[in-house]
Coordinates of C-alpha atoms and ligand atoms in Angstrom, one line a residue:
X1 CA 0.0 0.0 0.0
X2 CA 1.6 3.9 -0.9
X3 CA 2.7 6.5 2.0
X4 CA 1.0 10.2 1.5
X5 CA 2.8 12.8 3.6
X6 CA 2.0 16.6 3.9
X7 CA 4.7 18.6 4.6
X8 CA 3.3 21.8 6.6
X9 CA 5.0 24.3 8.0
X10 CA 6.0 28.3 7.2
X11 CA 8.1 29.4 3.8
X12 CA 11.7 29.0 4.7
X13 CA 11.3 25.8 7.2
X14 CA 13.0 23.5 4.8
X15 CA 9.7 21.8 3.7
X16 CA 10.6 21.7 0.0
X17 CA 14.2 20.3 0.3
X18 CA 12.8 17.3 3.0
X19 CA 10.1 16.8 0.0
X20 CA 12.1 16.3 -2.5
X21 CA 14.3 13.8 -0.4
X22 CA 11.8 11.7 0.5
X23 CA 10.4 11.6 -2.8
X24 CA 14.2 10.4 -3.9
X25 CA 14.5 7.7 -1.5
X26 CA 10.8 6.1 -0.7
X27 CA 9.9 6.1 -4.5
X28 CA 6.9 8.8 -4.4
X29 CA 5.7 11.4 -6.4
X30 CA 6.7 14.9 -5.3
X31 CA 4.0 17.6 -5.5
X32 CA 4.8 21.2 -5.0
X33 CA 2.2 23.6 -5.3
X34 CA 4.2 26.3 -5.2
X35 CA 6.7 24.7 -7.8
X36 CA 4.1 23.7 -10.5
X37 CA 2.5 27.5 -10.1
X38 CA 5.9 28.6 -11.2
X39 CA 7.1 26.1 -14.3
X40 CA 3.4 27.4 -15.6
X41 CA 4.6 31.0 -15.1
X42 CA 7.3 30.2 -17.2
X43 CA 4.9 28.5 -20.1
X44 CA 2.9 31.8 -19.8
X45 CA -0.3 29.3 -19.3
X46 CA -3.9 31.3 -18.7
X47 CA -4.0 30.2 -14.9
X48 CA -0.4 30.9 -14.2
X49 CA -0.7 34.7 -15.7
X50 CA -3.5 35.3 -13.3
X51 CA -1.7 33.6 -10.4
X52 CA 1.4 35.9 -11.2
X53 CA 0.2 39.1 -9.1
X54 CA -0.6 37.5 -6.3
X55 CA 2.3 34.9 -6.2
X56 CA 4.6 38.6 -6.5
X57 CA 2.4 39.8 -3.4
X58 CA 2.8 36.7 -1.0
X59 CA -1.3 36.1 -1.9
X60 CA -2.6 32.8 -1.7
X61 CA -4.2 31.4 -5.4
X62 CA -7.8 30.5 -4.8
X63 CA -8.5 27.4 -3.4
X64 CA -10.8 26.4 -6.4
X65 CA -7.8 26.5 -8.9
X66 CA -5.7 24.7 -6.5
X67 CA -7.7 22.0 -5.5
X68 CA -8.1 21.3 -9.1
X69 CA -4.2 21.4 -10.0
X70 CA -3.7 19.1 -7.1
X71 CA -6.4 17.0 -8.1
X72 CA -5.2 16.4 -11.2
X73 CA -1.9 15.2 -10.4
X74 CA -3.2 12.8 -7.5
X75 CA -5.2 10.8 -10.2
X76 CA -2.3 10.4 -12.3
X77 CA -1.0 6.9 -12.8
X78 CA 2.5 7.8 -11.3
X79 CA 1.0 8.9 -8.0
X80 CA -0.6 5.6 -7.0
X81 CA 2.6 4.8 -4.8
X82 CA 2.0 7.6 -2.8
X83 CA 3.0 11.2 -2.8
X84 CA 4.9 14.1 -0.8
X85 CA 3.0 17.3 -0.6
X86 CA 4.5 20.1 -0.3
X87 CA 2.8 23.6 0.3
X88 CA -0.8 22.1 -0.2
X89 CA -2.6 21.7 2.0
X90 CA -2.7 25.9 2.7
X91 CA -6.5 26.9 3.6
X92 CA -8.9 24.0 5.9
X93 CA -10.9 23.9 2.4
X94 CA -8.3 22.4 0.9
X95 CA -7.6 20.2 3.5
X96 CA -11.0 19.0 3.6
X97 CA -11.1 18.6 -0.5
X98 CA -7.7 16.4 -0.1
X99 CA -9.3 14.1 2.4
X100 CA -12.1 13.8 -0.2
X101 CA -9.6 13.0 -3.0
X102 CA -7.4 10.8 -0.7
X103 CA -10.9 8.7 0.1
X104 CA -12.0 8.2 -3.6
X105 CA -8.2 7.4 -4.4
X106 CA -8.3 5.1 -1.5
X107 CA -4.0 4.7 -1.5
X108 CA -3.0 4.4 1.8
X109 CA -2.3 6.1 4.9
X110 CA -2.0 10.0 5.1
X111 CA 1.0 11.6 7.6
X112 CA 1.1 14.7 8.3
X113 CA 4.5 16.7 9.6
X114 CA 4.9 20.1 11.0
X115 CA 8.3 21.1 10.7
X116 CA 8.8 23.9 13.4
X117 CA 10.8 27.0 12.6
X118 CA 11.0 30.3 14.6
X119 CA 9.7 33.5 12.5
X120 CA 13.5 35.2 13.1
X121 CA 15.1 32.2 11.5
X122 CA 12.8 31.8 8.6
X123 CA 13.1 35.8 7.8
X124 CA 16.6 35.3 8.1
X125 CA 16.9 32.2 5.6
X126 CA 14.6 33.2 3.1
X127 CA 16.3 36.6 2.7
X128 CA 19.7 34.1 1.1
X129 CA 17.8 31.4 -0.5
X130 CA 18.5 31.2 -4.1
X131 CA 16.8 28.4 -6.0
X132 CA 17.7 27.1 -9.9
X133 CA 15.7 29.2 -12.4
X134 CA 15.9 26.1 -14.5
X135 CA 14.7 23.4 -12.4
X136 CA 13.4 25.1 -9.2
X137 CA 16.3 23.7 -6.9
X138 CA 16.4 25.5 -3.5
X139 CA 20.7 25.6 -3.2
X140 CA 21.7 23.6 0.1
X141 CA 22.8 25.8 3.5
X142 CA 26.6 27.2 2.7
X143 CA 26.2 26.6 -1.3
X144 CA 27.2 30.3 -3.2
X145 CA 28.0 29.2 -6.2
X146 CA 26.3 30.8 -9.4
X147 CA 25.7 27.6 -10.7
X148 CA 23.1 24.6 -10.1
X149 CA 24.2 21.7 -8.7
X150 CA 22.0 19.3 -10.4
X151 CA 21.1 20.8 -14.1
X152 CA 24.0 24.1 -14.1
X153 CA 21.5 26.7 -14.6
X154 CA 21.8 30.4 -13.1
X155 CA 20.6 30.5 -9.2
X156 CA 18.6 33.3 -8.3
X157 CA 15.9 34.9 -5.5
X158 CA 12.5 34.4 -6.1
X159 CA 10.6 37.1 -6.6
X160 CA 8.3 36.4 -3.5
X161 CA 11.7 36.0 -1.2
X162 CA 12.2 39.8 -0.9
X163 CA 11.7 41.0 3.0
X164 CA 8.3 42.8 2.4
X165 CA 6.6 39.8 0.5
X166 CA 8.3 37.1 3.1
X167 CA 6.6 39.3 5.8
X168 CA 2.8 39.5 3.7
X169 CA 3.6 35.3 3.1
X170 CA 4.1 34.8 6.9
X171 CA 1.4 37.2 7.9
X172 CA -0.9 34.6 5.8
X173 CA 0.9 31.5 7.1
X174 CA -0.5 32.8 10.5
X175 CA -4.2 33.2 9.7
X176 CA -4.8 31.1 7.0
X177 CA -2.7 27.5 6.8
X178 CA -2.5 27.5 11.0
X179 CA -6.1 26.6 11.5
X180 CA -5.1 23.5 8.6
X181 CA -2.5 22.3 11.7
X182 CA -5.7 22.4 14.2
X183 CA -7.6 20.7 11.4
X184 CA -4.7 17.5 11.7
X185 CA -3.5 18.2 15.5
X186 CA -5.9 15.3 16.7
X187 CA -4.6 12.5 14.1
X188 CA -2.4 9.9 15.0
X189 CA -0.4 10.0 12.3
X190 CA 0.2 14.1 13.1
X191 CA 4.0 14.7 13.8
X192 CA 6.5 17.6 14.8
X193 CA 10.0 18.1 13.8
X194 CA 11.9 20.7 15.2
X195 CA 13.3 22.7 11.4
X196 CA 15.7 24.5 13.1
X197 CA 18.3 21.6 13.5
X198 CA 20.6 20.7 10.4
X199 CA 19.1 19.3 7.7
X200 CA 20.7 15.7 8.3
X201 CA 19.0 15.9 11.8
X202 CA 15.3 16.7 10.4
X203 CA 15.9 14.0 8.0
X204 CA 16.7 11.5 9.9
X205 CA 14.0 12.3 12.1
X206 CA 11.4 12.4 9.7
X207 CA 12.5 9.1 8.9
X208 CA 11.8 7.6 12.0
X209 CA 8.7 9.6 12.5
X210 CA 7.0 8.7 8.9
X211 CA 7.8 5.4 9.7
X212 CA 6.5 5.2 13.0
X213 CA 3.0 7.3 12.3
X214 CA 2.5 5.5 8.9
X215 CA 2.5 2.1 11.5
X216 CA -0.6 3.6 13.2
X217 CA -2.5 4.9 10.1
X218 CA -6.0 3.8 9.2
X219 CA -7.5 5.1 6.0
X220 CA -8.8 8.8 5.2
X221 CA -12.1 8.7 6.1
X222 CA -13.4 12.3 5.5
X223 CA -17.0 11.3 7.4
X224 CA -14.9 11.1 10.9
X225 CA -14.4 15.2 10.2
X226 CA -10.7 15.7 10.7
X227 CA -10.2 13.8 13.7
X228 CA -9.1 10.1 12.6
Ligands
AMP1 P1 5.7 28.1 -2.2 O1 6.7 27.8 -3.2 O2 5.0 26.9 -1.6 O3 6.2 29.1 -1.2 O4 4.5 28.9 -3.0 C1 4.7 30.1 -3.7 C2 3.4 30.9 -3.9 O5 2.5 30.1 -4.7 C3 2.6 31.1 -2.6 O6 3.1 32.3 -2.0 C4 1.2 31.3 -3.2 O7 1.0 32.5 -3.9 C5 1.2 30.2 -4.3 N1 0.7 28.9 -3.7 C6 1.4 27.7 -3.6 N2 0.7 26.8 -3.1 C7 -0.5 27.3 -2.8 C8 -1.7 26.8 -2.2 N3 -1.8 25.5 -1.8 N4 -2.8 27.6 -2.1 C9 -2.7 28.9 -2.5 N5 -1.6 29.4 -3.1 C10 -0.5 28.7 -3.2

C-alpha cells in the first residue's frame, strides 16, 4: 500500500528540500504547489498569468484553482505509490477537499509533519535562498556558487523572497494555513520536527517519524471530520 505525507510548516522551514528527499529515497511522487505555479509561469499558461500578481504579493491562489491542479496530479497513474505534498494543504478547504480525493483514491495512509521553525530564522533564511531558475532547486545551506548543482543553470531569489513579501507570506501563514494544523493536530499520524536543526537531523528524524506514524494509520475517512 503507498505513503502520502503533507509537509506543513512556514516558507523558509526546509519543507521543499525534506520533500524532495523523500520523494528520492521512498519512491513517491513529489507535488509542490508552489513549484508547479511557477514552471506554468514560465509556459505563460492562462492560470499561471492570473496567479502571477498575487504569487509577486505573497497572496494565496484561490483554493478552487488549486484544489483542481492538485487533483489532477493525484489521479495520475505515477502517483498511486504515494505522494509528498509540499505547500498544499494551505487553507482547511483544501484540506477537507484532499481528504475527499485521498478517500476516492483510496491509496494508503496519510501523515502529516509540522516542521517547526521560529519567525527570526525563517526571515533570516529566506532573505539568502537562491533556487535554480531552471529546475526550481532551492541551493543547500553554505552553497554560493552561481551555478546549479543538479542541471548548471543560473541560481537566483525568487521574486516572493524579498523582505516585504516574506513578511505578507508569513502574515498569511499565520491566519490562514495555521487553523489546517488544528484541522490534523488530533490525528495519529500528526508529527512535529523541530526545522531549526541541520538538515541531516530533520531528515533523519522524519525518517523515524513517517515510519513510526505510517504504522498507526487507518485510511482517510473524511466522514470522521478531521479527527481520525
Ligand atoms: P511556495 O513555493 O510553496 O512558497 O508557493 C509560492 C506561492 O505560490 C505562494 O506564496 C502562493 O502565492 C502560491 N501557492 C502555492 N501553493 C498554494 C496553495 N496551496 N494555495 C494557495 N496558493 C498557493
Amino acid at each position: 500500500m503507498g505513503l502520502n505525507v503533507i509537509m506543513m510548516g512556514p516558507p523558509g522551514a526546509g519543507k521543499g528540500t525534506q520533500a524532495e528527499r523523500l520523494a528520492r529515497e521512498r519512491g513517491l511522487l513529489k507535488i509542490s504547489t508552489g513549484e508547479i505555479l511557477r514552471d506554468a509561469l514560465k509556459e505563460q499558461t492562462p492560470v499561471a498569468l492570473v496567479a502571477k500578481a498575487k504569487m509577486d504579493r505573497g497572496e494565496l491562489i484561490d483554493d478552487q484553482t488549486m484544489i483542481a491542479i492538485v487533483r489532477d496530479r493525484l489521479m495520475r497513474p505515477d502517483a498511486e505509490r504515494g505522494v509528498i505534498l509540499d505547500g498544499f494543504p494551505r487553507t482547511v478547504a483544501q484540506a477537507e477537499a484532499l481528504d475527499r480525493i485521498l478517500e476516492e483514491r483510496d491509496s494508503g495512509p496519510l501523515v502529516v509533519i509540522d516542521v517547526v521553525v521560529p519567525e527570526e530564522e525563517l526571515v533570516r533564511r529566506l532573505a539568502s535562498r537562491r533556487i535554480c531558475s531552471s529546475c526550481g532547486t532551492n541551493a543547500g545551506p553554505g552553497d554560493k556558487s552561481p551555478a546549479c548543482s543538479r542541471c548548471g543553470g543560473v541560481m537566483v531569489q525568487r521574486a516572493d523572497d524579498n523582505q516585504e513579501v516574506v513578511l505578507e507570506r508569513l502574515k498569511i501563514y499565520q491566519h490562514a494555513t495555521r487553523p489546517v494544523l488544528e484541522y490534523y493536530r488530533g490525528r495519529p499520524t500528526f508529527r512535529v520536527v523541530n526545522g531549526t536543526q541541520a538538515p541531516e537531523r530533520v531528515a533523519h528524524e522524519l525518517d523515524t517519524l513517517i515510519d513510526d506514524a505510517a504504522s498507526v494509520a487507518v485510511p482517510v475517512k473524511t466522514t470522521t471530520e478531521g479527527a481520525l
